[in-house]
């Protein structure tokens, strides 16, 4: 018996990596040093114009990978992963610099894996960050055949002329303003799958009220909020940002608060995308459970001084929704 017979194809992995290298090169930016394929990725912070305040975050796309396999569509979740990671550091005032990814599966699938990497590259290009390395692993015996996991670590820097947005500015009376999500983003998929696939046995071609298919709604790309954050982060009347992921609006935004501050949310003050109502209705899911697991149509919260609405609307070229306020 050899390694291939045991379940790991080194030759196939090397061929895949060779194809990946060409994709990765397209994300190069000032600061990238050396070539892809060494034991580590090199980045010159000074050449990139970065500050000495570095920030790092690691995340994945969770069980959205199962939905992608169910629909046999792998073109969006790589971009979802990049945007999720970018948002997690952007809300603290950072500019993303570079990213490393991890793809783990029971068996390499070149067509699927290239589609995943193309999404990663698209996300990196759109956010102007470099993909400087990663890991592609065949873990036969760990994963159910056909399933995989996709994760990444991102590194960014916070400009020295900007504060670290850690919530220390937030005070009672501050208002919460929301920017729309594109759907579930990368959270709540375990509940969504149980309701839509296992309980209701819906087809990926099922049409929602807005005319989109179920697969389109579930696999919509997780938004990047880097551009709107950059437009307003330097103003003193902006006190913080919250990226709405697992835990929902309350669970994520309260991470910024100090005692005795709390949140007062105006539920129902915005229109939820149809996918959330479908999950709520078919699964008979309570409002509390939906609010805990999902973003419900709001992907970013901006915490700002009272009376900041006009400045926000003039600077951010999209609808800004009043979500609630901070109370003592």
Coordinates of C-alpha atoms in Angstrom, one line a residue:
X1 CA 0.0 0.0 0.0
X2 CA 1.1 3.6 -0.7
X3 CA -0.1 7.0 0.3
X4 CA -2.5 7.3 -2.7
X5 CA -4.1 4.0 -1.9
X6 CA -4.4 5.1 1.7
X7 CA -6.4 8.1 0.6
X8 CA -4.0 11.0 0.0
X9 CA -3.0 11.9 -3.6
X10 CA 0.3 13.9 -3.4
X11 CA 0.6 14.2 -7.2
X12 CA -3.0 15.6 -7.5
X13 CA -2.3 18.1 -4.6
X14 CA 0.9 19.3 -6.3
X15 CA -1.0 19.9 -9.6
X16 CA -3.7 21.8 -7.8
X17 CA -1.2 24.0 -6.0
X18 CA 0.5 24.8 -9.3
X19 CA -2.9 26.0 -10.6
X20 CA -3.5 27.9 -7.4
X21 CA -0.1 29.8 -7.7
X22 CA -1.3 31.6 -10.8
X23 CA -4.5 32.7 -9.2
X24 CA -2.7 33.9 -6.1
X25 CA -0.2 36.0 -8.0
X26 CA -3.1 38.2 -9.3
X27 CA -3.7 39.4 -5.7
X28 CA -0.2 40.8 -5.2
X29 CA 0.0 44.3 -3.7
X30 CA 2.7 46.6 -2.3
X31 CA 4.3 44.7 0.6
X32 CA 4.3 41.2 -0.9
X33 CA 7.8 39.7 -0.8
X34 CA 9.1 36.6 -2.5
X35 CA 7.2 33.9 -4.3
X36 CA 4.2 31.7 -3.5
X37 CA 5.1 28.1 -2.3
X38 CA 7.7 28.7 0.3
X39 CA 7.1 27.5 3.9
X40 CA 5.6 30.9 4.8
X41 CA 4.3 34.0 3.2
X42 CA 6.4 37.2 3.4
X43 CA 5.1 40.7 3.8
X44 CA 7.0 44.0 4.2
X45 CA 4.9 46.2 6.4
X46 CA 7.0 49.3 5.7
X47 CA 6.6 48.9 1.9
X48 CA 2.9 48.6 2.3
X49 CA 2.7 51.8 4.3
X50 CA 1.3 50.0 7.3
X51 CA 1.5 51.1 10.9
X52 CA 3.1 49.2 13.8
X53 CA -0.4 48.4 15.2
X54 CA -1.3 45.0 13.7
X55 CA -4.6 43.3 14.0
X56 CA -5.4 39.6 13.2
X57 CA -8.5 37.6 12.9
X58 CA -9.4 34.0 12.0
X59 CA -12.7 32.7 10.7
X60 CA -14.5 30.3 8.4
X61 CA -17.7 30.0 6.4
X62 CA -19.1 27.3 8.7
X63 CA -21.8 25.0 7.3
X64 CA -22.4 27.2 4.3
X65 CA -20.0 24.7 2.7
X66 CA -22.7 22.0 3.0
X67 CA -25.2 24.3 1.2
X68 CA -22.6 24.8 -1.5
X69 CA -22.3 21.1 -1.9
X70 CA -26.1 20.6 -1.9
X71 CA -26.4 23.1 -4.8
X72 CA -23.1 22.1 -6.4
X73 CA -22.1 25.8 -6.5
X74 CA -18.8 26.8 -5.2
X75 CA -18.3 30.2 -6.8
X76 CA -19.4 32.4 -3.9
X77 CA -18.2 31.1 -0.6
X78 CA -14.5 31.9 -1.1
X79 CA -15.5 35.5 -1.5
X80 CA -17.8 35.2 1.5
X81 CA -14.8 34.1 3.6
X82 CA -12.6 37.0 2.6
X83 CA -15.3 39.6 3.1
X84 CA -16.2 38.1 6.6
X85 CA -12.6 38.3 7.7
X86 CA -12.2 41.9 6.3
X87 CA -15.3 43.1 8.1
X88 CA -14.0 41.6 11.4
X89 CA -10.9 43.8 11.4
X90 CA -12.4 46.8 9.6
X91 CA -14.9 47.4 12.4
X92 CA -12.0 48.1 14.7
X93 CA -10.6 50.7 12.3
X94 CA -8.1 48.5 10.4
X95 CA -7.0 48.3 6.8
X96 CA -6.6 44.7 5.6
X97 CA -3.1 43.8 4.3
X98 CA -2.9 40.1 3.6
X99 CA -4.7 36.8 4.1
X100 CA -3.9 33.1 4.3
X101 CA -6.5 30.4 3.7
X102 CA -7.0 26.8 4.7
X103 CA -8.9 24.3 2.6
X104 CA -9.4 20.9 4.2
X105 CA -11.3 18.0 2.7
X106 CA -11.5 14.2 2.5
X107 CA -10.4 14.3 -1.1
X108 CA -9.2 17.0 -3.5
X109 CA -11.7 17.9 -6.2
X110 CA -9.9 20.2 -8.8
X111 CA -13.0 21.7 -10.3
X112 CA -14.6 22.5 -6.9
X113 CA -11.3 23.6 -5.3
X114 CA -10.4 26.0 -8.1
X115 CA -13.9 27.6 -7.9
X116 CA -13.3 28.1 -4.2
X117 CA -9.9 29.7 -4.8
X118 CA -11.3 31.9 -7.6
X119 CA -13.8 33.3 -5.1
X120 CA -11.0 33.9 -2.6
X121 CA -9.0 35.7 -5.2
X122 CA -12.0 37.8 -6.2
X123 CA -12.6 38.8 -2.6
X124 CA -8.9 39.7 -2.1
X125 CA -8.9 41.7 -5.3
X126 CA -12.0 43.6 -4.5
X127 CA -10.7 44.5 -1.0
X128 CA -7.1 45.2 -2.3
X129 CA -5.4 42.6 -0.1
X130 CA -2.9 39.9 -0.9
X131 CA -3.4 36.2 -0.7
X132 CA 0.1 35.2 0.3
X133 CA -0.2 31.6 1.2
X134 CA -2.3 28.9 2.8
X135 CA -2.9 25.2 3.3
X136 CA -4.7 22.6 1.2
X137 CA -5.1 19.4 3.1
X138 CA -6.6 16.0 2.3
X139 CA -7.9 14.6 5.6
X140 CA -9.3 11.2 4.6
X141 CA -11.2 9.7 7.5
X142 CA -11.9 13.1 9.1
X143 CA -14.4 14.5 6.7
X144 CA -17.6 12.9 5.3
X145 CA -16.9 12.1 1.6
X146 CA -17.6 15.2 -0.5
X147 CA -17.5 17.7 2.4
X148 CA -14.8 20.2 3.1
X149 CA -14.0 23.2 5.4
X150 CA -12.8 26.6 4.3
X151 CA -11.1 29.1 6.7
X152 CA -8.7 32.0 6.7
X153 CA -6.5 34.2 8.8
X154 CA -6.3 37.9 8.0
X155 CA -3.7 40.5 9.0
X156 CA -4.3 44.2 8.9
X157 CA -3.0 47.4 10.4
X158 CA -4.7 50.4 12.1
X159 CA -3.4 53.7 10.8
X160 CA -1.6 55.7 13.5
X161 CA -3.8 58.7 13.0
X162 CA -6.9 56.8 13.8
X163 CA -8.1 55.4 17.1
X164 CA -8.7 51.7 17.8
X165 CA -12.5 51.4 17.7
X166 CA -13.0 49.2 20.7
X167 CA -16.2 50.7 22.0
X168 CA -14.6 52.9 24.6
X169 CA -16.2 56.0 23.0
X170 CA -19.7 54.6 23.2
X171 CA -22.1 56.3 25.7
X172 CA -25.8 56.3 26.6
X173 CA -27.9 58.0 24.0
X174 CA -25.8 56.9 21.0
X175 CA -27.8 55.8 18.0
X176 CA -27.5 52.5 16.1
X177 CA -27.6 52.8 12.3
X178 CA -27.6 49.7 10.1
X179 CA -26.4 48.8 6.7
X180 CA -28.2 46.0 4.8
X181 CA -26.9 42.5 4.6
X182 CA -27.2 40.3 1.4
X183 CA -28.9 37.5 3.3
X184 CA -27.6 35.0 5.9
X185 CA -24.0 36.0 5.1
X186 CA -22.0 33.1 6.8
X187 CA -24.1 32.5 9.9
X188 CA -27.3 30.6 10.8
X189 CA -26.8 27.9 8.2
X190 CA -27.2 25.0 10.6
X191 CA -30.7 26.2 11.5
X192 CA -31.5 27.1 7.9
X193 CA -30.5 23.6 6.7
X194 CA -32.5 21.8 9.4
X195 CA -35.6 23.8 8.4
X196 CA -35.3 24.1 4.7
X197 CA -33.6 20.8 3.7
X198 CA -34.3 18.3 6.4
X199 CA -37.8 19.4 7.6
X200 CA -39.3 21.0 4.5
X201 CA -37.2 19.1 1.9
X202 CA -37.2 22.1 -0.5
X203 CA -35.4 22.1 -3.8
X204 CA -32.6 24.5 -4.6
X205 CA -34.8 25.8 -7.4
X206 CA -37.6 26.8 -5.0
X207 CA -38.6 30.4 -5.7
X208 CA -38.9 33.1 -3.0
X209 CA -41.3 36.0 -3.0
X210 CA -38.7 38.3 -4.7
X211 CA -38.2 35.8 -7.5
X212 CA -34.8 34.5 -6.5
X213 CA -34.1 30.8 -6.1
X214 CA -33.5 29.3 -2.7
X215 CA -29.9 28.4 -3.7
X216 CA -29.3 32.0 -4.9
X217 CA -30.6 33.4 -1.6
X218 CA -28.5 31.0 0.6
X219 CA -25.3 31.4 -1.4
X220 CA -25.4 35.1 -1.9
X221 CA -22.0 36.7 -1.2
X222 CA -21.4 38.0 2.3
X223 CA -20.9 41.7 1.9
X224 CA -17.7 43.6 2.5
X225 CA -18.3 46.8 4.5
X226 CA -14.8 48.1 4.2
X227 CA -15.7 50.9 1.8
X228 CA -18.5 52.5 4.0
X229 CA -16.5 52.1 7.1
X230 CA -13.5 53.9 5.6
X231 CA -15.8 56.8 4.7
X232 CA -16.8 57.6 8.3
X233 CA -14.4 56.0 10.7
X234 CA -12.2 59.1 11.1
X235 CA -15.0 61.3 12.5
X236 CA -15.2 61.7 16.2
X237 CA -19.0 61.4 16.2
X238 CA -18.6 57.8 15.0
X239 CA -18.1 55.8 18.2
X240 CA -18.0 52.2 16.9
X241 CA -18.9 49.5 14.4
X242 CA -20.4 46.0 14.9
X243 CA -20.1 43.2 12.3
X244 CA -23.4 41.2 12.6
X245 CA -22.4 37.5 12.6
X246 CA -23.4 34.6 14.8
X247 CA -25.2 36.0 17.8
X248 CA -27.2 38.5 15.8
X249 CA -27.5 42.2 16.2
X250 CA -27.6 42.2 20.0
X251 CA -25.0 39.4 20.6
X252 CA -22.4 41.2 18.5
X253 CA -23.1 44.8 19.3
X254 CA -23.1 44.3 23.0
X255 CA -19.5 43.2 22.8
X256 CA -18.7 46.9 22.4
X257 CA -20.5 48.0 25.5
X258 CA -19.3 48.7 29.1
X259 CA -21.5 48.3 32.1
X260 CA -24.1 49.7 32.7
X261 CA -24.8 50.3 29.0
X262 CA -27.4 48.2 27.1
X263 CA -29.1 48.1 23.7
X264 CA -32.6 49.1 22.9
X265 CA -33.4 47.7 19.4
X266 CA -36.3 48.9 17.2
X267 CA -37.2 45.4 15.8
X268 CA -39.4 45.7 12.7
X269 CA -37.9 49.0 11.7
X270 CA -36.5 47.5 8.5
X271 CA -37.6 45.1 5.8
X272 CA -36.1 41.6 6.2
X273 CA -35.0 39.7 3.1
X274 CA -37.6 36.9 2.2
X275 CA -35.2 34.1 3.2
X276 CA -35.6 34.9 6.9
X277 CA -39.3 34.9 6.8
X278 CA -39.3 31.5 5.0
X279 CA -37.1 30.0 7.7
X280 CA -39.2 31.5 10.5
X281 CA -42.5 30.3 9.0
X282 CA -41.5 26.8 7.8
X283 CA -39.5 26.0 11.0
X284 CA -41.9 27.7 13.4
X285 CA -38.8 29.5 14.7
X286 CA -39.4 32.0 17.5
X287 CA -38.4 35.6 17.1
X288 CA -35.9 35.2 19.9
X289 CA -34.3 32.3 18.2
X290 CA -34.1 34.1 14.8
X291 CA -32.6 37.2 16.4
X292 CA -30.0 35.1 18.2
X293 CA -28.8 33.1 15.2
X294 CA -29.1 35.5 12.2
X295 CA -28.5 39.0 11.1
X296 CA -32.2 39.5 9.8
X297 CA -31.1 41.8 7.1
X298 CA -28.7 44.1 8.9
X299 CA -25.0 43.2 8.4
X300 CA -23.3 46.2 9.9
X301 CA -24.2 48.5 12.8
X302 CA -22.7 52.0 13.1
X303 CA -22.8 53.5 16.6
X304 CA -22.9 57.3 16.3
X305 CA -23.7 60.4 18.4
X306 CA -27.3 61.5 18.4
X307 CA -28.1 63.7 15.5
X308 CA -25.6 62.1 13.1
X309 CA -28.1 60.8 10.6
X310 CA -27.6 63.5 8.0
X311 CA -23.8 63.2 8.1
X312 CA -24.1 59.4 7.7
X313 CA -26.5 59.6 4.8
X314 CA -24.4 62.2 3.0
X315 CA -21.2 60.2 3.3
X316 CA -22.5 56.6 2.8
X317 CA -24.0 56.2 -0.7
X318 CA -26.8 53.7 0.4
X319 CA -29.8 53.4 2.7
X320 CA -28.9 53.8 6.4
X321 CA -31.6 52.4 8.7
X322 CA -32.3 53.4 12.3
X323 CA -31.9 50.2 14.4
X324 CA -32.1 51.5 18.0
X325 CA -30.0 53.2 20.6
X326 CA -27.6 52.7 23.6
X327 CA -29.3 53.1 27.0
X328 CA -28.0 53.1 30.6

